[in-house]
Short mmCIF file of C-alpha atoms in Angstrom, two decimals:
data_model
loop_
_atom_site.label_atom_id
_atom_site.label_comp_id
_atom_site.label_asym_id
_atom_site.label_seq_id
_atom_site.Cartn_x
_atom_site.Cartn_y
_atom_site.Cartn_z
CA MET A 1 83.48 -82.03 83.28
CA SER A 2 83.55 -78.28 84.20
CA ALA A 3 86.89 -77.76 85.76
CA ALA A 4 88.99 -74.70 87.33
CA SER A 5 90.83 -72.93 84.65
CA SER A 6 94.33 -74.22 86.57
CA LEU A 7 93.47 -77.57 85.84
CA LYS A 8 92.61 -77.10 82.11
CA GLU A 9 95.53 -79.25 80.88
CA ALA A 10 95.76 -81.63 83.57
CA ALA A 11 91.99 -82.30 83.39
CA ARG A 12 92.07 -82.73 79.25
CA GLU A 13 95.11 -85.48 80.37
CA ALA A 14 92.83 -87.03 82.72
CA ALA A 15 90.08 -87.24 80.42
CA ASP A 16 91.50 -88.75 77.22
CA ARG A 17 93.02 -91.48 79.58
CA PHE A 18 89.73 -91.96 81.05
CA GLU A 19 88.32 -92.37 77.52
CA ALA A 20 90.90 -94.86 76.54
CA GLU A 21 89.97 -96.72 79.97
CA HIS A 22 86.27 -96.41 78.76
CA PRO A 23 85.36 -97.02 75.31
CA GLY A 24 82.65 -95.39 73.99
CA THR A 25 82.55 -92.53 76.99
CA GLY A 26 83.06 -89.31 75.35
CA VAL A 27 84.44 -86.18 78.13
CA VAL A 28 84.52 -82.18 77.10
CA VAL A 29 86.00 -80.42 79.68
CA ASN A 30 84.93 -77.17 79.86
CA ALA A 31 87.49 -74.85 81.75
CA ALA A 32 87.33 -71.23 83.40
CA ALA A 33 87.69 -69.96 86.79
CA SER A 34 85.58 -71.34 89.51
CA GLY A 35 83.16 -68.71 89.94
CA VAL A 36 82.04 -68.68 86.67
CA LEU A 37 81.77 -72.38 86.41
CA LEU A 38 79.42 -72.11 89.88
CA ARG A 39 77.40 -69.46 88.10
CA GLN A 40 76.76 -71.51 85.06
CA ILE A 41 75.77 -74.56 87.46
CA GLU A 42 73.29 -72.11 88.84
CA GLU A 43 71.92 -71.17 85.91
CA ASP A 44 71.20 -74.96 84.98
CA ALA A 45 74.30 -75.59 82.63
CA PRO A 46 74.66 -79.69 82.21
CA VAL A 47 77.63 -80.39 84.00
CA ASP A 48 78.28 -84.06 85.05
CA LEU A 49 80.95 -83.35 86.94
CA PHE A 50 82.17 -79.95 89.16
CA LEU A 51 86.28 -79.90 89.88
CA SER A 52 86.57 -76.65 92.14
CA ALA A 53 89.74 -74.96 93.19
CA SER A 54 88.12 -74.29 96.54
CA ARG A 55 85.92 -75.41 98.98
CA ASP A 56 83.69 -72.19 98.60
CA GLU A 57 81.95 -73.00 95.42
CA ILE A 58 81.62 -76.46 96.24
CA GLY A 59 80.06 -75.63 99.70
CA ARG A 60 77.55 -72.92 98.21
CA LEU A 61 75.99 -75.96 95.61
CA GLU A 62 75.51 -78.09 98.77
CA ARG A 63 73.68 -75.76 100.84
CA ALA A 64 71.49 -75.09 97.50
CA GLY A 65 71.10 -78.83 97.16
CA ARG A 66 73.07 -79.19 94.14
CA ILE A 67 75.33 -81.68 95.49
CA GLU A 68 75.18 -83.82 97.96
CA ILE A 69 76.30 -83.69 101.25
CA GLY A 70 79.25 -86.21 101.46
CA ALA A 71 79.53 -86.66 97.84
CA ALA A 72 82.44 -84.15 97.52
CA ARG A 73 86.09 -85.40 97.55
CA PRO A 74 89.32 -83.28 97.87
CA PHE A 75 91.75 -84.46 95.34
CA ALA A 76 95.12 -81.92 95.04
CA SER A 77 96.47 -78.89 96.27
CA ASN A 78 98.98 -76.17 95.32
CA ARG A 79 100.79 -73.25 95.75
CA LEU A 80 100.56 -69.19 95.39
CA ILE A 81 103.82 -67.81 93.89
CA VAL A 82 105.05 -64.31 93.20
CA ILE A 83 105.82 -64.18 89.39
CA VAL A 84 107.54 -61.11 87.26
CA PRO A 85 108.05 -61.09 83.51
CA ALA A 86 110.99 -62.70 82.09
CA GLY A 87 114.29 -60.58 82.52
CA SER A 88 112.84 -59.10 85.55
CA SER A 89 114.07 -59.29 89.40
CA PRO A 90 111.38 -60.56 91.51
CA PRO A 91 111.10 -59.63 95.34
CA ALA A 92 112.79 -61.11 97.80
CA THR A 93 109.49 -61.74 99.81
CA LEU A 94 105.86 -61.46 99.64
CA ALA A 95 106.50 -58.18 101.41
CA GLY A 96 108.25 -57.13 98.98
CA LEU A 97 105.41 -56.26 96.22
CA ALA A 98 104.97 -52.93 98.23
CA ASP A 99 107.88 -51.54 96.20
CA PRO A 100 107.25 -48.82 93.88
CA ARG A 101 108.69 -50.49 90.84
CA PHE A 102 105.73 -53.36 90.97
CA ASP A 103 103.41 -50.31 89.74
CA ARG A 104 100.73 -53.27 88.46
CA ILE A 105 100.11 -56.47 90.50
CA ALA A 106 98.30 -59.01 88.73
CA ILE A 107 95.72 -61.17 90.43
CA GLY A 108 92.83 -63.30 89.96
CA ASN A 109 89.87 -61.31 90.10
CA PRO A 110 88.77 -61.88 94.21
CA ARG A 111 84.99 -62.41 93.42
CA THR A 112 85.24 -65.03 90.72
CA VAL A 113 88.53 -66.76 91.21
CA PRO A 114 89.64 -68.42 94.48
CA ALA A 115 93.61 -67.82 93.12
CA GLY A 116 92.45 -63.97 93.61
CA ARG A 117 91.22 -64.93 97.51
CA TYR A 118 93.79 -66.15 98.21
CA ALA A 119 96.38 -63.53 97.17
CA GLU A 120 94.53 -61.23 98.85
CA GLN A 121 94.72 -63.24 101.95
CA ALA A 122 98.17 -63.45 101.50
CA LEU A 123 98.97 -59.58 100.60
CA ARG A 124 96.80 -58.59 103.81
CA TRP A 125 99.19 -61.05 105.65
CA ALA A 126 102.33 -59.65 104.02
CA GLY A 127 100.70 -56.08 105.68
CA ILE A 128 100.51 -54.77 102.32
CA ARG A 129 97.12 -54.95 101.08
CA ASP A 130 96.15 -51.40 101.36
CA ALA A 131 99.50 -50.14 100.07
CA VAL A 132 99.10 -51.96 96.86
CA ALA A 133 95.13 -51.91 96.07
CA SER A 134 95.29 -49.31 93.57
CA ARG A 135 97.77 -51.44 91.82
CA LEU A 136 95.68 -54.83 91.78
CA VAL A 137 95.10 -55.99 88.04
CA PRO A 138 92.14 -58.31 88.32
CA GLY A 139 91.86 -61.12 85.80
CA GLU A 140 88.98 -63.12 85.18
CA SER A 141 90.87 -66.35 85.33
CA VAL A 142 94.23 -67.17 86.54
CA ARG A 143 95.52 -67.79 83.83
CA GLN A 144 94.97 -64.45 82.33
CA ALA A 145 96.51 -62.73 85.61
CA LEU A 146 99.22 -65.07 84.76
CA GLU A 147 99.42 -63.84 81.06
CA TYR A 148 99.41 -60.36 82.19
CA VAL A 149 103.02 -60.36 83.61
CA ALA A 150 103.86 -62.72 80.62
CA ARG A 151 103.28 -59.84 78.18
CA GLY A 152 104.64 -57.29 80.47
CA GLU A 153 101.28 -55.75 80.82
CA ALA A 154 101.92 -55.95 85.00
CA ALA A 155 105.20 -55.96 86.68
CA ALA A 156 104.41 -58.44 88.86
CA GLY A 157 101.58 -61.22 89.73
CA LEU A 158 100.28 -63.54 92.47
CA VAL A 159 99.44 -66.99 90.85
CA TYR A 160 99.43 -70.92 91.22
CA ALA A 161 102.73 -72.35 91.10
CA THR A 162 101.41 -74.52 88.68
CA ASP A 163 100.46 -71.79 86.17
CA ALA A 164 103.61 -70.10 86.76
CA ARG A 165 105.38 -73.47 85.11
CA ALA A 166 103.06 -73.63 82.27
CA LEU A 167 104.81 -70.01 80.89
CA GLY A 168 108.37 -71.59 81.55
CA ARG A 169 110.54 -69.08 80.23
CA LYS A 170 107.89 -65.95 79.53
CA VAL A 171 107.90 -65.34 83.59
CA THR A 172 110.27 -65.53 86.40
CA LEU A 173 109.56 -66.91 89.60
CA GLY A 174 109.74 -65.46 93.19
CA PRO A 175 109.09 -66.38 96.02
CA ALA A 176 106.30 -68.26 97.29
CA ALA A 177 103.90 -67.14 99.54
CA PRO A 178 104.45 -68.42 102.99
CA GLU A 179 102.81 -71.67 104.47
CA GLY A 180 99.91 -70.07 106.76
CA SER A 181 99.59 -66.94 104.86
CA HIS A 182 96.19 -67.88 103.20
CA ASP A 183 93.50 -70.47 103.36
CA PRO A 184 94.98 -73.77 102.00
CA ILE A 185 94.44 -74.49 98.16
CA VAL A 186 92.53 -77.48 98.02
CA TYR A 187 90.88 -79.04 94.80
CA VAL A 188 87.45 -80.54 95.71
CA ALA A 189 85.84 -82.47 92.90
CA ALA A 190 81.77 -83.41 93.27
CA PRO A 191 79.17 -84.95 91.00
CA LEU A 192 76.43 -82.84 90.82
CA ARG A 193 73.00 -84.11 91.79
CA ASP A 194 71.11 -83.71 88.35
CA ALA A 195 74.28 -84.61 86.60
CA PRO A 196 73.01 -86.03 82.87
CA HIS A 197 74.78 -88.84 83.21
CA ARG A 198 75.85 -90.06 86.73
CA THR A 199 77.30 -93.34 86.74
CA GLU A 200 80.15 -91.82 84.37
CA ALA A 201 80.65 -88.82 86.08
CA ALA A 202 81.07 -91.30 89.70
CA ALA A 203 83.69 -93.51 87.25
CA LEU A 204 85.23 -89.97 86.04
CA LEU A 205 85.64 -89.12 90.14
CA ALA A 206 87.06 -92.47 90.91
CA PHE A 207 89.44 -92.01 88.31
CA LEU A 208 91.13 -88.83 89.57
CA LEU A 209 91.48 -89.97 93.18
CA SER A 210 93.18 -93.18 91.32
CA GLU A 211 96.57 -93.91 91.78
CA GLU A 212 96.91 -93.20 88.08
CA GLY A 213 94.57 -89.86 88.39
CA ARG A 214 97.19 -88.43 91.26
CA ARG A 215 100.08 -88.98 88.86
CA ILE A 216 98.40 -87.16 86.06
CA LEU A 217 97.87 -84.53 88.32
CA ALA A 218 101.62 -84.71 89.72
CA ARG A 219 102.87 -84.25 86.30
CA HIS A 220 101.25 -80.87 86.19
CA GLY A 221 103.05 -80.10 89.23
CA PHE A 222 99.82 -80.35 91.54
CA LEU A 223 100.50 -81.56 95.33
CA PRO A 224 98.49 -84.27 96.90
CA PRO A 225 95.51 -83.00 98.87
CA PRO A 226 95.82 -82.48 102.50
CA ALA A 227 95.40 -85.14 104.87
CA PRO A 228 91.91 -85.75 106.13
#
Protein backbone atom coordinates (compact mmCIF):
# COMPACT_ATOMS: atom_id res chain seq x y z
CA MET A 1 0.00 0.00 0.00
CA SER A 2 1.43 3.37 -1.06
CA ALA A 3 0.05 6.11 1.20
CA ALA A 4 0.42 9.88 1.32
CA SER A 5 2.90 10.85 4.05
CA SER A 6 0.19 12.49 6.16
CA LEU A 7 -1.51 9.09 6.39
CA LYS A 8 1.57 7.20 7.59
CA GLU A 9 0.47 6.38 11.15
CA ALA A 10 -3.20 5.85 10.29
CA ALA A 11 -2.30 3.61 7.34
CA ARG A 12 0.02 1.53 9.50
CA GLU A 13 -2.63 1.07 12.17
CA ALA A 14 -5.21 0.12 9.54
CA ALA A 15 -2.73 -2.31 7.98
CA ASP A 16 -1.99 -3.93 11.34
CA ARG A 17 -5.68 -4.36 12.06
CA PHE A 18 -6.33 -5.75 8.58
CA GLU A 19 -3.49 -8.24 9.01
CA ALA A 20 -4.96 -9.36 12.34
CA GLU A 21 -8.31 -10.00 10.65
CA HIS A 22 -6.72 -11.72 7.62
CA PRO A 23 -4.09 -14.17 8.93
CA GLY A 24 -1.39 -14.88 6.40
CA THR A 25 -1.80 -11.52 4.63
CA GLY A 26 0.99 -8.99 5.09
CA VAL A 27 0.66 -5.29 4.25
CA VAL A 28 3.71 -3.15 3.49
CA VAL A 29 3.07 0.60 3.91
CA ASN A 30 5.14 2.85 1.66
CA ALA A 31 4.59 6.46 2.80
CA ALA A 32 5.76 9.48 0.81
CA ALA A 33 4.39 12.59 -0.88
CA SER A 34 1.52 11.76 -3.22
CA GLY A 35 3.44 13.09 -6.22
CA VAL A 36 6.44 10.93 -5.37
CA LEU A 37 4.20 7.87 -5.08
CA LEU A 38 2.58 8.75 -8.40
CA ARG A 39 6.00 8.83 -10.07
CA GLN A 40 6.90 5.46 -8.53
CA ILE A 41 3.72 3.93 -9.94
CA GLU A 42 4.36 5.47 -13.36
CA GLU A 43 7.82 3.87 -13.23
CA ASP A 44 6.12 0.49 -12.63
CA ALA A 45 6.72 0.07 -8.90
CA PRO A 46 4.64 -2.93 -7.71
CA VAL A 47 1.75 -1.20 -5.90
CA ASP A 48 -1.57 -2.80 -4.97
CA LEU A 49 -3.42 0.15 -3.43
CA PHE A 50 -2.71 3.89 -3.74
CA LEU A 51 -3.92 6.33 -1.07
CA SER A 52 -3.49 9.86 -2.42
CA ALA A 53 -3.98 13.17 -0.62
CA SER A 54 -5.70 14.63 -3.68
CA ARG A 55 -7.77 13.58 -6.67
CA ASP A 56 -5.19 14.91 -9.14
CA GLU A 57 -2.78 11.98 -8.88
CA ILE A 58 -5.60 9.46 -9.11
CA GLY A 59 -7.00 11.24 -12.18
CA ARG A 60 -3.64 11.13 -13.91
CA LEU A 61 -3.43 7.37 -13.38
CA GLU A 62 -6.99 6.92 -14.61
CA ARG A 63 -6.18 8.80 -17.81
CA ALA A 64 -3.12 6.58 -18.29
CA GLY A 65 -5.22 3.45 -17.85
CA ARG A 66 -3.45 2.43 -14.63
CA ILE A 67 -6.63 2.74 -12.53
CA GLU A 68 -10.04 1.64 -13.75
CA ILE A 69 -12.56 4.47 -14.13
CA GLY A 70 -14.94 4.34 -11.18
CA ALA A 71 -12.64 2.25 -8.98
CA ALA A 72 -11.36 5.16 -6.85
CA ARG A 73 -13.09 5.97 -3.56
CA PRO A 74 -12.81 9.08 -1.36
CA PHE A 75 -12.26 7.97 2.22
CA ALA A 76 -11.16 10.96 4.34
CA SER A 77 -10.64 14.70 4.40
CA ASN A 78 -8.44 17.16 6.27
CA ARG A 79 -7.90 20.82 7.09
CA LEU A 80 -5.01 23.17 6.41
CA ILE A 81 -3.67 25.04 9.42
CA VAL A 82 -1.01 27.64 10.23
CA ILE A 83 1.68 26.55 12.68
CA VAL A 84 4.60 28.32 14.32
CA PRO A 85 7.41 26.99 16.54
CA ALA A 86 6.46 26.26 20.15
CA GLY A 87 6.62 29.44 22.20
CA SER A 88 6.01 31.71 19.19
CA SER A 89 2.83 33.68 18.55
CA PRO A 90 0.89 32.69 15.44
CA PRO A 91 -0.84 35.26 13.24
CA ALA A 92 -4.48 35.95 13.99
CA THR A 93 -5.47 35.25 10.39
CA LEU A 94 -3.99 33.61 7.32
CA ALA A 95 -3.25 37.06 5.85
CA GLY A 96 -1.15 37.73 8.93
CA LEU A 97 1.59 35.55 7.45
CA ALA A 98 2.56 38.64 5.43
CA ASP A 99 4.02 40.12 8.64
CA PRO A 100 7.82 40.47 8.21
CA ARG A 101 8.45 38.37 11.33
CA PHE A 102 7.39 35.32 9.34
CA ASP A 103 10.53 35.47 7.22
CA ARG A 104 10.48 31.74 6.31
CA ILE A 105 7.18 29.95 5.69
CA ALA A 106 7.30 26.19 5.22
CA ILE A 107 4.89 24.50 2.82
CA GLY A 108 4.95 21.29 0.84
CA ASN A 109 6.55 21.48 -2.58
CA PRO A 110 3.55 22.33 -4.78
CA ARG A 111 4.96 20.22 -7.65
CA THR A 112 4.75 16.95 -5.74
CA VAL A 113 2.94 17.59 -2.44
CA PRO A 114 -0.83 18.21 -2.50
CA ALA A 115 -0.58 20.14 0.80
CA GLY A 116 1.73 22.57 -0.98
CA ARG A 117 -0.81 23.12 -3.74
CA TYR A 118 -3.55 23.73 -1.20
CA ALA A 119 -1.25 26.12 0.69
CA GLU A 120 -0.52 28.17 -2.43
CA GLN A 121 -4.24 28.38 -3.18
CA ALA A 122 -4.94 29.58 0.36
CA LEU A 123 -2.19 32.21 0.19
CA ARG A 124 -3.59 33.50 -3.10
CA TRP A 125 -7.07 33.59 -1.58
CA ALA A 126 -5.68 35.67 1.30
CA GLY A 127 -4.09 38.04 -1.23
CA ILE A 128 -0.52 37.50 0.00
CA ARG A 129 0.93 34.85 -2.32
CA ASP A 130 3.14 37.30 -4.23
CA ALA A 131 4.14 39.16 -1.08
CA VAL A 132 5.47 36.02 0.59
CA ALA A 133 6.74 34.16 -2.50
CA SER A 134 10.41 34.73 -1.66
CA ARG A 135 9.87 33.46 1.89
CA LEU A 136 8.34 30.10 1.01
CA VAL A 137 10.43 27.08 2.01
CA PRO A 138 9.23 23.98 0.13
CA GLY A 139 9.44 20.60 1.82
CA GLU A 140 9.50 17.33 -0.07
CA SER A 141 6.56 16.15 2.05
CA VAL A 142 4.12 17.82 4.40
CA ARG A 143 6.00 16.11 7.26
CA GLN A 144 9.22 17.82 6.20
CA ALA A 145 7.49 21.21 6.18
CA LEU A 146 6.22 20.43 9.68
CA GLU A 147 9.73 19.51 10.86
CA TYR A 148 11.16 22.78 9.53
CA VAL A 149 8.80 24.65 11.85
CA ALA A 150 9.25 22.31 14.81
CA ARG A 151 13.04 22.77 14.62
CA GLY A 152 12.73 26.54 14.31
CA GLU A 153 14.13 26.54 10.78
CA ALA A 154 10.97 28.28 9.55
CA ALA A 155 8.99 30.95 11.39
CA ALA A 156 5.66 29.52 10.26
CA GLY A 157 4.15 26.83 8.11
CA LEU A 158 0.96 25.71 6.43
CA VAL A 159 0.34 22.00 7.00
CA TYR A 160 -2.48 19.53 7.52
CA ALA A 161 -4.17 19.70 10.89
CA THR A 162 -3.50 15.99 11.40
CA ASP A 163 0.25 16.50 10.96
CA ALA A 164 0.29 19.48 13.32
CA ARG A 165 -1.40 17.30 15.91
CA ALA A 166 1.30 14.63 15.51
CA LEU A 167 4.05 16.90 16.88
CA GLY A 168 2.01 18.17 19.82
CA ARG A 169 4.06 20.52 21.97
CA LYS A 170 6.76 21.15 19.37
CA VAL A 171 4.54 23.58 17.46
CA THR A 172 1.85 26.11 18.27
CA LEU A 173 -1.34 26.03 16.24
CA GLY A 174 -2.61 29.10 14.48
CA PRO A 175 -5.70 29.77 12.35
CA ALA A 176 -7.11 27.22 9.94
CA ALA A 177 -7.38 28.19 6.29
CA PRO A 178 -11.01 29.30 5.84
CA GLU A 179 -13.40 27.04 4.02
CA GLY A 180 -13.36 27.87 0.34
CA SER A 181 -9.82 29.28 0.42
CA HIS A 182 -8.49 26.18 -1.35
CA ASP A 183 -9.74 23.06 -3.07
CA PRO A 184 -11.32 20.53 -0.70
CA ILE A 185 -8.68 18.26 0.83
CA VAL A 186 -10.00 14.85 -0.12
CA TYR A 187 -8.06 11.61 0.26
CA VAL A 188 -8.80 9.10 -2.47
CA ALA A 189 -7.93 5.39 -2.55
CA ALA A 190 -7.75 3.18 -5.61
CA PRO A 191 -6.43 -0.29 -6.45
CA LEU A 192 -4.07 -0.40 -9.41
CA ARG A 193 -5.32 -2.17 -12.53
CA ASP A 194 -2.13 -4.27 -12.64
CA ALA A 195 -1.94 -4.77 -8.85
CA PRO A 196 0.10 -7.89 -8.00
CA HIS A 197 -2.47 -8.79 -5.32
CA ARG A 198 -5.81 -7.57 -6.68
CA THR A 199 -8.04 -9.56 -4.31
CA GLU A 200 -6.17 -8.39 -1.22
CA ALA A 201 -6.13 -4.79 -2.50
CA ALA A 202 -9.91 -4.84 -2.92
CA ALA A 203 -10.34 -6.26 0.58
CA LEU A 204 -8.02 -3.64 2.10
CA LEU A 205 -9.90 -0.84 0.35
CA ALA A 206 -13.18 -2.23 1.69
CA PHE A 207 -11.67 -2.25 5.18
CA LEU A 208 -10.63 1.41 4.90
CA LEU A 209 -14.18 2.32 3.89
CA SER A 210 -15.72 0.29 6.73
CA GLU A 211 -16.82 1.68 10.08
CA GLU A 212 -13.70 0.24 11.68
CA GLY A 213 -11.47 1.84 9.08
CA ARG A 214 -13.14 5.21 9.58
CA ARG A 215 -12.75 4.93 13.34
CA ILE A 216 -9.01 4.43 12.87
CA LEU A 217 -8.81 7.48 10.63
CA ALA A 218 -10.83 9.55 13.10
CA ARG A 219 -8.47 8.60 15.94
CA HIS A 220 -5.68 10.19 13.91
CA GLY A 221 -7.69 13.37 13.38
CA PHE A 222 -8.98 12.77 9.86
CA LEU A 223 -12.46 13.93 8.92
CA PRO A 224 -15.02 11.98 6.89
CA PRO A 225 -14.95 12.52 3.12
CA PRO A 226 -17.37 15.09 1.69
CA ALA A 227 -20.86 13.86 0.95
CA PRO A 228 -21.22 12.73 -2.69
